[in-house]
Amino acid sequence: MSPEEKAFSVAVDNYETLLQSETQAIVSVELDKLENIIQEKDQVLASVVEARAKLLVDPRDIPELGVTLDRILKIQTRNSQTLTNLIAQNPQDKGDSTTEETSRIRKIRTAYSSQFQSEGKRFKV
């Protein structure tokens, strides 16, 4: 693997690690942690995009990277769906949840959705 490919691989691995942390935060409804992770993801995604720009080949042509990218897209999609389900169930399942908490979850969802949609454009591989 070239140094550029290695740098891309490291950046993508870091992004995947954040996605896994995000999964845990969504499932456990840790809103503060989730907000922080979303911010970190944006920073790490910038490093992925930067590393991608330095590649001389399509990362999908490197089998190891292709598998990792597919896994990342699956995790990202699953997290988005899980967050959507959380929002849909929140008012019904948590009669004790506050309006502030519900509003905060929706705010996170909006931030997450806009990040996910922009990644589709920025995270082309």
Tab-separated table of C-alpha atoms in Angstrom:
chain	number	residue	atom	x	y	z
A	1	MET	CA	0.000	0.000	0.000
A	2	SER	CA	1.307	3.434	-0.925
A	3	PRO	CA	1.653	6.118	1.760
A	4	GLU	CA	-1.413	7.895	0.322
A	5	GLU	CA	-3.444	4.702	0.431
A	6	LYS	CA	-2.312	4.058	3.992
A	7	ALA	CA	-3.316	7.595	5.050
A	8	PHE	CA	-6.740	7.094	3.472
A	9	SER	CA	-7.100	3.720	5.184
A	10	VAL	CA	-6.260	5.225	8.587
A	11	ALA	CA	-8.730	8.095	8.080
A	12	VAL	CA	-11.479	5.677	7.024
A	13	ASP	CA	-10.750	3.412	10.006
A	14	ASN	CA	-11.040	6.409	12.332
A	15	TYR	CA	-14.366	7.284	10.757
A	16	GLU	CA	-15.605	3.731	11.197
A	17	THR	CA	-14.617	3.790	14.864
A	18	LEU	CA	-16.664	6.957	15.358
A	19	LEU	CA	-19.627	5.358	13.613
A	20	GLN	CA	-19.467	2.433	16.020
A	21	SER	CA	-19.358	4.831	18.969
A	22	GLU	CA	-22.276	6.663	17.434
A	23	THR	CA	-24.246	3.418	17.274
A	24	GLN	CA	-23.723	2.907	20.994
A	25	ALA	CA	-24.703	6.498	21.797
A	26	ILE	CA	-27.889	6.253	19.744
A	27	VAL	CA	-28.949	2.948	21.279
A	28	SER	CA	-28.286	4.161	24.814
A	29	VAL	CA	-29.795	7.595	24.060
A	30	GLU	CA	-26.709	9.441	25.282
A	31	LEU	CA	-27.499	12.776	23.678
A	32	ASP	CA	-24.417	14.673	24.865
A	33	LYS	CA	-22.146	11.918	23.615
A	34	LEU	CA	-24.034	11.747	20.325
A	35	GLU	CA	-23.682	15.480	19.742
A	36	ASN	CA	-19.934	15.250	20.361
A	37	ILE	CA	-19.550	12.277	18.050
A	38	ILE	CA	-21.398	14.042	15.241
A	39	GLN	CA	-18.997	16.969	15.560
A	40	GLU	CA	-15.990	14.638	15.596
A	41	LYS	CA	-17.318	12.784	12.568
A	42	ASP	CA	-17.383	16.006	10.579
A	43	GLN	CA	-13.728	16.640	11.406
A	44	VAL	CA	-12.670	13.085	10.612
A	45	LEU	CA	-14.698	13.124	7.412
A	46	ALA	CA	-12.721	16.173	6.317
A	47	SER	CA	-9.519	14.156	6.758
A	48	VAL	CA	-11.057	11.273	4.764
A	49	VAL	CA	-11.943	13.642	1.922
A	50	GLU	CA	-8.481	15.199	2.040
A	51	ALA	CA	-6.782	11.787	1.979
A	52	ARG	CA	-9.089	10.662	-0.847
A	53	ALA	CA	-8.053	13.653	-2.951
A	54	LYS	CA	-4.421	12.510	-2.726
A	55	LEU	CA	-5.130	9.008	-4.001
A	56	LEU	CA	-4.042	8.219	-7.529
A	57	VAL	CA	-6.496	5.316	-7.799
A	58	ASP	CA	-10.127	4.771	-6.934
A	59	PRO	CA	-10.196	3.296	-3.414
A	60	ARG	CA	-12.837	0.835	-4.616
A	61	ASP	CA	-10.110	-0.712	-6.800
A	62	ILE	CA	-8.267	-1.717	-3.612
A	63	PRO	CA	-10.206	-4.720	-2.266
A	64	GLU	CA	-9.431	-4.059	1.406
A	65	LEU	CA	-10.617	-0.443	1.153
A	66	GLY	CA	-13.690	-1.396	-0.858
A	67	VAL	CA	-14.801	-3.777	1.886
A	68	THR	CA	-14.226	-1.127	4.554
A	69	LEU	CA	-16.145	1.502	2.590
A	70	ASP	CA	-19.088	-0.851	2.118
A	71	ARG	CA	-19.095	-1.580	5.851
A	72	ILE	CA	-19.046	2.142	6.659
A	73	LEU	CA	-21.976	2.844	4.379
A	74	LYS	CA	-23.973	0.053	6.024
A	75	ILE	CA	-23.215	1.350	9.522
A	76	GLN	CA	-24.080	4.916	8.482
A	77	THR	CA	-27.399	3.788	7.022
A	78	ARG	CA	-28.201	1.671	10.078
A	79	ASN	CA	-27.404	4.560	12.438
A	80	SER	CA	-29.627	6.897	10.471
A	81	GLN	CA	-32.505	4.420	10.596
A	82	THR	CA	-32.008	3.729	14.304
A	83	LEU	CA	-32.062	7.445	15.045
A	84	THR	CA	-35.227	7.835	12.994
A	85	ASN	CA	-36.824	5.003	14.973
A	86	LEU	CA	-35.726	6.590	18.251
A	87	ILE	CA	-37.433	9.824	17.322
A	88	ALA	CA	-40.578	8.031	16.229
A	89	GLN	CA	-40.782	5.989	19.449
A	90	ASN	CA	-39.584	8.603	21.919
A	91	PRO	CA	-42.874	10.340	22.716
A	92	GLN	CA	-44.784	7.057	22.938
A	93	ASP	CA	-42.283	4.945	24.872
A	94	LYS	CA	-41.048	7.595	27.248
A	95	GLY	CA	-43.976	9.268	28.858
A	96	ASP	CA	-41.547	10.871	31.275
A	97	SER	CA	-39.399	12.466	28.563
A	98	THR	CA	-39.401	16.213	28.559
A	99	THR	CA	-40.235	18.487	25.691
A	100	GLU	CA	-36.645	19.697	25.894
A	101	GLU	CA	-35.303	16.158	25.484
A	102	THR	CA	-37.585	15.460	22.529
A	103	SER	CA	-36.594	18.751	20.945
A	104	ARG	CA	-32.933	17.922	21.482
A	105	ILE	CA	-33.302	14.516	19.851
A	106	ARG	CA	-34.974	16.150	16.847
A	107	LYS	CA	-32.177	18.727	16.664
A	108	ILE	CA	-29.610	15.922	16.641
A	109	ARG	CA	-31.582	14.115	13.954
A	110	THR	CA	-31.631	17.255	11.805
A	111	ALA	CA	-27.884	17.697	12.214
A	112	TYR	CA	-27.338	14.036	11.504
A	113	SER	CA	-29.535	14.082	8.411
A	114	SER	CA	-27.815	17.101	6.932
A	115	GLN	CA	-24.419	15.531	7.613
A	116	PHE	CA	-25.499	12.218	6.099
A	117	GLN	CA	-26.879	13.933	2.989
A	118	SER	CA	-23.773	16.051	2.498
A	119	GLU	CA	-21.571	12.997	2.963
A	120	GLY	CA	-23.226	11.469	-0.046
A	121	LYS	CA	-21.707	14.268	-2.064
A	122	ARG	CA	-18.408	14.650	-0.206
A	123	PHE	CA	-17.708	11.006	0.470
A	124	LYS	CA	-17.728	9.832	-3.100
A	125	VAL	CA	-15.565	6.780	-3.563
